[in-house]
mmCIF file with all atom_site columns, C-alpha atoms in Angstrom:
data_model
loop_
_atom_site.group_PDB
_atom_site.id
_atom_site.type_symbol
_atom_site.label_atom_id
_atom_site.label_alt_id
_atom_site.label_comp_id
_atom_site.label_asym_id
_atom_site.label_entity_id
_atom_site.label_seq_id
_atom_site.pdbx_PDB_ins_code
_atom_site.Cartn_x
_atom_site.Cartn_y
_atom_site.Cartn_z
_atom_site.occupancy
_atom_site.B_iso_or_equiv
_atom_site.pdbx_formal_charge
_atom_site.auth_seq_id
_atom_site.auth_comp_id
_atom_site.auth_asym_id
_atom_site.auth_atom_id
_atom_site.pdbx_PDB_model_num
ATOM 1  C CA . ASP A 1 1  ? 2.729   -6.223  28.454  1.00 0.00 ? 138 ASP A CA 1
ATOM 2  C CA . ASN A 1 2  ? 0.621   -7.087  25.406  1.00 0.00 ? 139 ASN A CA 1
ATOM 3  C CA . PHE A 1 3  ? -2.656  -5.765  26.831  1.00 0.00 ? 140 PHE A CA 1
ATOM 4  C CA . THR A 1 4  ? -1.141  -2.349  27.558  1.00 0.00 ? 141 THR A CA 1
ATOM 5  C CA . HIS A 1 5  ? 0.431   -2.227  24.106  1.00 0.00 ? 142 HIS A CA 1
ATOM 6  C CA . GLN A 1 6  ? -2.831  -3.201  22.391  1.00 0.00 ? 143 GLN A CA 1
ATOM 7  C CA . SER A 1 7  ? -4.645  -0.508  24.384  1.00 0.00 ? 144 SER A CA 1
ATOM 8  C CA . LYS A 1 8  ? -2.107  2.087   23.219  1.00 0.00 ? 145 LYS A CA 1
ATOM 9  C CA . VAL A 1 9  ? -2.520  1.032   19.595  1.00 0.00 ? 146 VAL A CA 1
ATOM 10 C CA . LYS A 1 10 ? -6.311  1.144   19.915  1.00 0.00 ? 147 LYS A CA 1
ATOM 11 C CA . GLY A 1 11 ? -6.169  4.634   21.438  1.00 0.00 ? 148 GLY A CA 1
ATOM 12 C CA . TRP A 1 12 ? -3.802  5.800   18.706  1.00 0.00 ? 149 TRP A CA 1
ATOM 13 C CA . MET A 1 13 ? -6.120  4.482   15.995  1.00 0.00 ? 150 MET A CA 1
ATOM 14 C CA . GLU A 1 14 ? -9.151  6.066   17.664  1.00 0.00 ? 151 GLU A CA 1
ATOM 15 C CA . SER A 1 15 ? -7.371  9.434   17.721  1.00 0.00 ? 152 SER A CA 1
ATOM 16 C CA . LEU A 1 16 ? -6.636  9.133   13.983  1.00 0.00 ? 153 LEU A CA 1
ATOM 17 C CA . VAL A 1 17 ? -10.308 8.401   13.298  1.00 0.00 ? 154 VAL A CA 1
ATOM 18 C CA . LYS A 1 18 ? -11.394 11.329  15.473  1.00 0.00 ? 155 LYS A CA 1
ATOM 19 C CA . ASN A 1 19 ? -8.983  13.668  13.646  1.00 0.00 ? 156 ASN A CA 1
ATOM 20 C CA . GLY A 1 20 ? -10.168 12.460  10.236  1.00 0.00 ? 157 GLY A CA 1
ATOM 21 C CA . ASN A 1 21 ? -6.795  10.977  9.289   1.00 0.00 ? 158 ASN A CA 1
ATOM 22 C CA . ILE A 1 22 ? -7.931  7.403   8.605   1.00 0.00 ? 159 ILE A CA 1
ATOM 23 C CA . THR A 1 23 ? -9.757  6.580   5.404   1.00 0.00 ? 160 THR A CA 1
ATOM 24 C CA . GLY A 1 24 ? -9.436  2.808   5.604   1.00 0.00 ? 161 GLY A CA 1
ATOM 25 C CA . GLY A 1 25 ? -7.306  -0.136  6.585   1.00 0.00 ? 162 GLY A CA 1
ATOM 26 C CA . ARG A 1 26 ? -7.488  -3.694  7.782   1.00 0.00 ? 163 ARG A CA 1
ATOM 27 C CA . ALA A 1 27 ? -5.529  -6.334  9.625   1.00 0.00 ? 164 ALA A CA 1
ATOM 28 C CA . LEU A 1 28 ? -4.221  -9.093  7.368   1.00 0.00 ? 165 LEU A CA 1
ATOM 29 C CA . SER A 1 29 ? -4.630  -12.809 8.092   1.00 0.00 ? 166 SER A CA 1
ATOM 30 C CA . LEU A 1 30 ? -1.684  -15.159 8.375   1.00 0.00 ? 167 LEU A CA 1
ATOM 31 C CA . ASN A 1 31 ? -3.110  -17.270 5.528   1.00 0.00 ? 168 ASN A CA 1
ATOM 32 C CA . GLY A 1 32 ? -1.942  -16.540 2.018   1.00 0.00 ? 169 GLY A CA 1
ATOM 33 C CA . LYS A 1 33 ? -0.007  -17.642 -1.004  1.00 0.00 ? 170 LYS A CA 1
ATOM 34 C CA . VAL A 1 34 ? 3.227   -16.516 -2.598  1.00 0.00 ? 171 VAL A CA 1
ATOM 35 C CA . ILE A 1 35 ? 3.879   -16.854 -6.326  1.00 0.00 ? 172 ILE A CA 1
ATOM 36 C CA . ASP A 1 36 ? 7.513   -16.658 -7.387  1.00 0.00 ? 173 ASP A CA 1
ATOM 37 C CA . THR A 1 37 ? 8.995   -15.472 -10.696 1.00 0.00 ? 174 THR A CA 1
ATOM 38 C CA . LYS A 1 38 ? 8.761   -19.017 -12.093 1.00 0.00 ? 175 LYS A CA 1
ATOM 39 C CA . GLY A 1 39 ? 5.034   -19.192 -11.372 1.00 0.00 ? 176 GLY A CA 1
ATOM 40 C CA . GLN A 1 40 ? 5.514   -21.613 -8.490  1.00 0.00 ? 177 GLN A CA 1
ATOM 41 C CA . THR A 1 41 ? 2.932   -21.187 -5.740  1.00 0.00 ? 178 THR A CA 1
ATOM 42 C CA . GLN A 1 42 ? 3.640   -21.668 -2.040  1.00 0.00 ? 179 GLN A CA 1
ATOM 43 C CA . ASN A 1 43 ? 0.928   -21.887 0.606   1.00 0.00 ? 180 ASN A CA 1
ATOM 44 C CA . ASN A 1 44 ? 2.505   -19.299 2.845   1.00 0.00 ? 181 ASN A CA 1
ATOM 45 C CA . ILE A 1 45 ? 2.864   -15.557 3.286   1.00 0.00 ? 182 ILE A CA 1
ATOM 46 C CA . TYR A 1 46 ? 5.911   -13.514 2.315   1.00 0.00 ? 183 TYR A CA 1
ATOM 47 C CA . LYS A 1 47 ? 8.335   -13.104 5.210   1.00 0.00 ? 184 LYS A CA 1
ATOM 48 C CA . VAL A 1 48 ? 11.750  -11.595 5.696   1.00 0.00 ? 185 VAL A CA 1
ATOM 49 C CA . GLY A 1 49 ? 13.167  -13.444 8.678   1.00 0.00 ? 186 GLY A CA 1
ATOM 50 C CA . THR A 1 50 ? 10.390  -13.207 11.235  1.00 0.00 ? 187 THR A CA 1
ATOM 51 C CA . GLU A 1 51 ? 8.979   -9.961  9.809   1.00 0.00 ? 188 GLU A CA 1
ATOM 52 C CA . ILE A 1 52 ? 5.580   -9.950  8.095   1.00 0.00 ? 189 ILE A CA 1
ATOM 53 C CA . VAL A 1 53 ? 3.092   -7.337  6.985   1.00 0.00 ? 190 VAL A CA 1
ATOM 54 C CA . GLY A 1 54 ? 0.351   -7.578  9.599   1.00 0.00 ? 191 GLY A CA 1
ATOM 55 C CA . GLY A 1 55 ? -2.002  -4.952  8.242   1.00 0.00 ? 192 GLY A CA 1
ATOM 56 C CA . TYR A 1 56 ? -2.349  -1.609  6.561   1.00 0.00 ? 193 TYR A CA 1
ATOM 57 C CA . ILE A 1 57 ? -3.988  1.745   7.119   1.00 0.00 ? 194 ILE A CA 1
ATOM 58 C CA . LEU A 1 58 ? -4.933  4.395   4.607   1.00 0.00 ? 195 LEU A CA 1
ATOM 59 C CA . LEU A 1 59 ? -4.203  7.861   5.923   1.00 0.00 ? 196 LEU A CA 1
ATOM 60 C CA . LYS A 1 60 ? -5.607  11.142  4.780   1.00 0.00 ? 197 LYS A CA 1
ATOM 61 C CA . SER A 1 61 ? -2.843  13.721  4.797   1.00 0.00 ? 198 SER A CA 1
ATOM 62 C CA . ASN A 1 62 ? -1.685  16.707  2.790   1.00 0.00 ? 199 ASN A CA 1
ATOM 63 C CA . ASN A 1 63 ? 1.554   15.060  1.688   1.00 0.00 ? 200 ASN A CA 1
ATOM 64 C CA . LEU A 1 64 ? 4.057   12.288  2.384   1.00 0.00 ? 201 LEU A CA 1
ATOM 65 C CA . ASP A 1 65 ? 5.851   14.325  5.052   1.00 0.00 ? 202 ASP A CA 1
ATOM 66 C CA . GLN A 1 66 ? 2.641   14.842  7.040   1.00 0.00 ? 203 GLN A CA 1
ATOM 67 C CA . ALA A 1 67 ? 1.802   11.127  6.760   1.00 0.00 ? 204 ALA A CA 1
ATOM 68 C CA . THR A 1 68 ? 5.313   10.304  7.988   1.00 0.00 ? 205 THR A CA 1
ATOM 69 C CA . GLU A 1 69 ? 4.893   12.538  11.027  1.00 0.00 ? 206 GLU A CA 1
ATOM 70 C CA . ILE A 1 70 ? 1.588   10.857  11.848  1.00 0.00 ? 207 ILE A CA 1
ATOM 71 C CA . ILE A 1 71 ? 3.105   7.382   11.594  1.00 0.00 ? 208 ILE A CA 1
ATOM 72 C CA . LYS A 1 72 ? 6.068   8.384   13.782  1.00 0.00 ? 209 LYS A CA 1
ATOM 73 C CA . THR A 1 73 ? 3.580   8.449   16.678  1.00 0.00 ? 210 THR A CA 1
ATOM 74 C CA . CYS A 1 74 ? 2.481   4.823   16.138  1.00 0.00 ? 211 CYS A CA 1
ATOM 75 C CA . PRO A 1 75 ? 2.964   2.701   19.280  1.00 0.00 ? 212 PRO A CA 1
ATOM 76 C CA . ILE A 1 76 ? 4.129   -0.287  17.236  1.00 0.00 ? 213 ILE A CA 1
ATOM 77 C CA . LEU A 1 77 ? 7.445   1.517   16.745  1.00 0.00 ? 214 LEU A CA 1
ATOM 78 C CA . GLU A 1 78 ? 8.022   1.343   20.507  1.00 0.00 ? 215 GLU A CA 1
ATOM 79 C CA . ARG A 1 79 ? 8.232   -2.450  20.316  1.00 0.00 ? 216 ARG A CA 1
ATOM 80 C CA . GLY A 1 80 ? 10.630  -2.809  17.407  1.00 0.00 ? 217 GLY A CA 1
ATOM 81 C CA . GLY A 1 81 ? 7.963   -2.720  14.710  1.00 0.00 ? 218 GLY A CA 1
ATOM 82 C CA . PHE A 1 82 ? 8.307   -0.722  11.556  1.00 0.00 ? 219 PHE A CA 1
ATOM 83 C CA . ALA A 1 83 ? 6.088   1.039   9.075   1.00 0.00 ? 220 ALA A CA 1
ATOM 84 C CA . GLU A 1 84 ? 6.391   1.798   5.404   1.00 0.00 ? 221 GLU A CA 1
ATOM 85 C CA . ILE A 1 85 ? 4.723   4.961   4.143   1.00 0.00 ? 222 ILE A CA 1
ATOM 86 C CA . ARG A 1 86 ? 3.747   5.336   0.500   1.00 0.00 ? 223 ARG A CA 1
ATOM 87 C CA . GLU A 1 87 ? 1.551   7.616   -1.524  1.00 0.00 ? 224 GLU A CA 1
ATOM 88 C CA . VAL A 1 88 ? -1.432  6.148   -3.333  1.00 0.00 ? 225 VAL A CA 1
ATOM 89 C CA . ILE A 1 89 ? -1.270  6.901   -7.053  1.00 0.00 ? 226 ILE A CA 1
#
C-alpha cells in the first residue's frame, strides 16, 4: 500500500542522511513550463508517457559506481520507478 511504501522511502532517506550520503535534494511540483526548440512555451511539465521527474537527491559518494550502488537500494525501484544517476561537474 502507499503508506507502507512512503514509510520505506522515508526510512531509506533517513539512513542516507545518517550515513552522510545526502547533500541535498527536493521534491518537484507538478507545475512547470516546457519550451520547445522553436521557442514555443507550454504550461505543462515534460513527460514521457506517464513518466515524470518527481524529484532529485544529491548524493555524496566517492564515484559514480558507489552512487549507483546506493541508488540500487531505493524503494521506488520496487514499484516500477526508475532513477538516473549522474555526476555533478
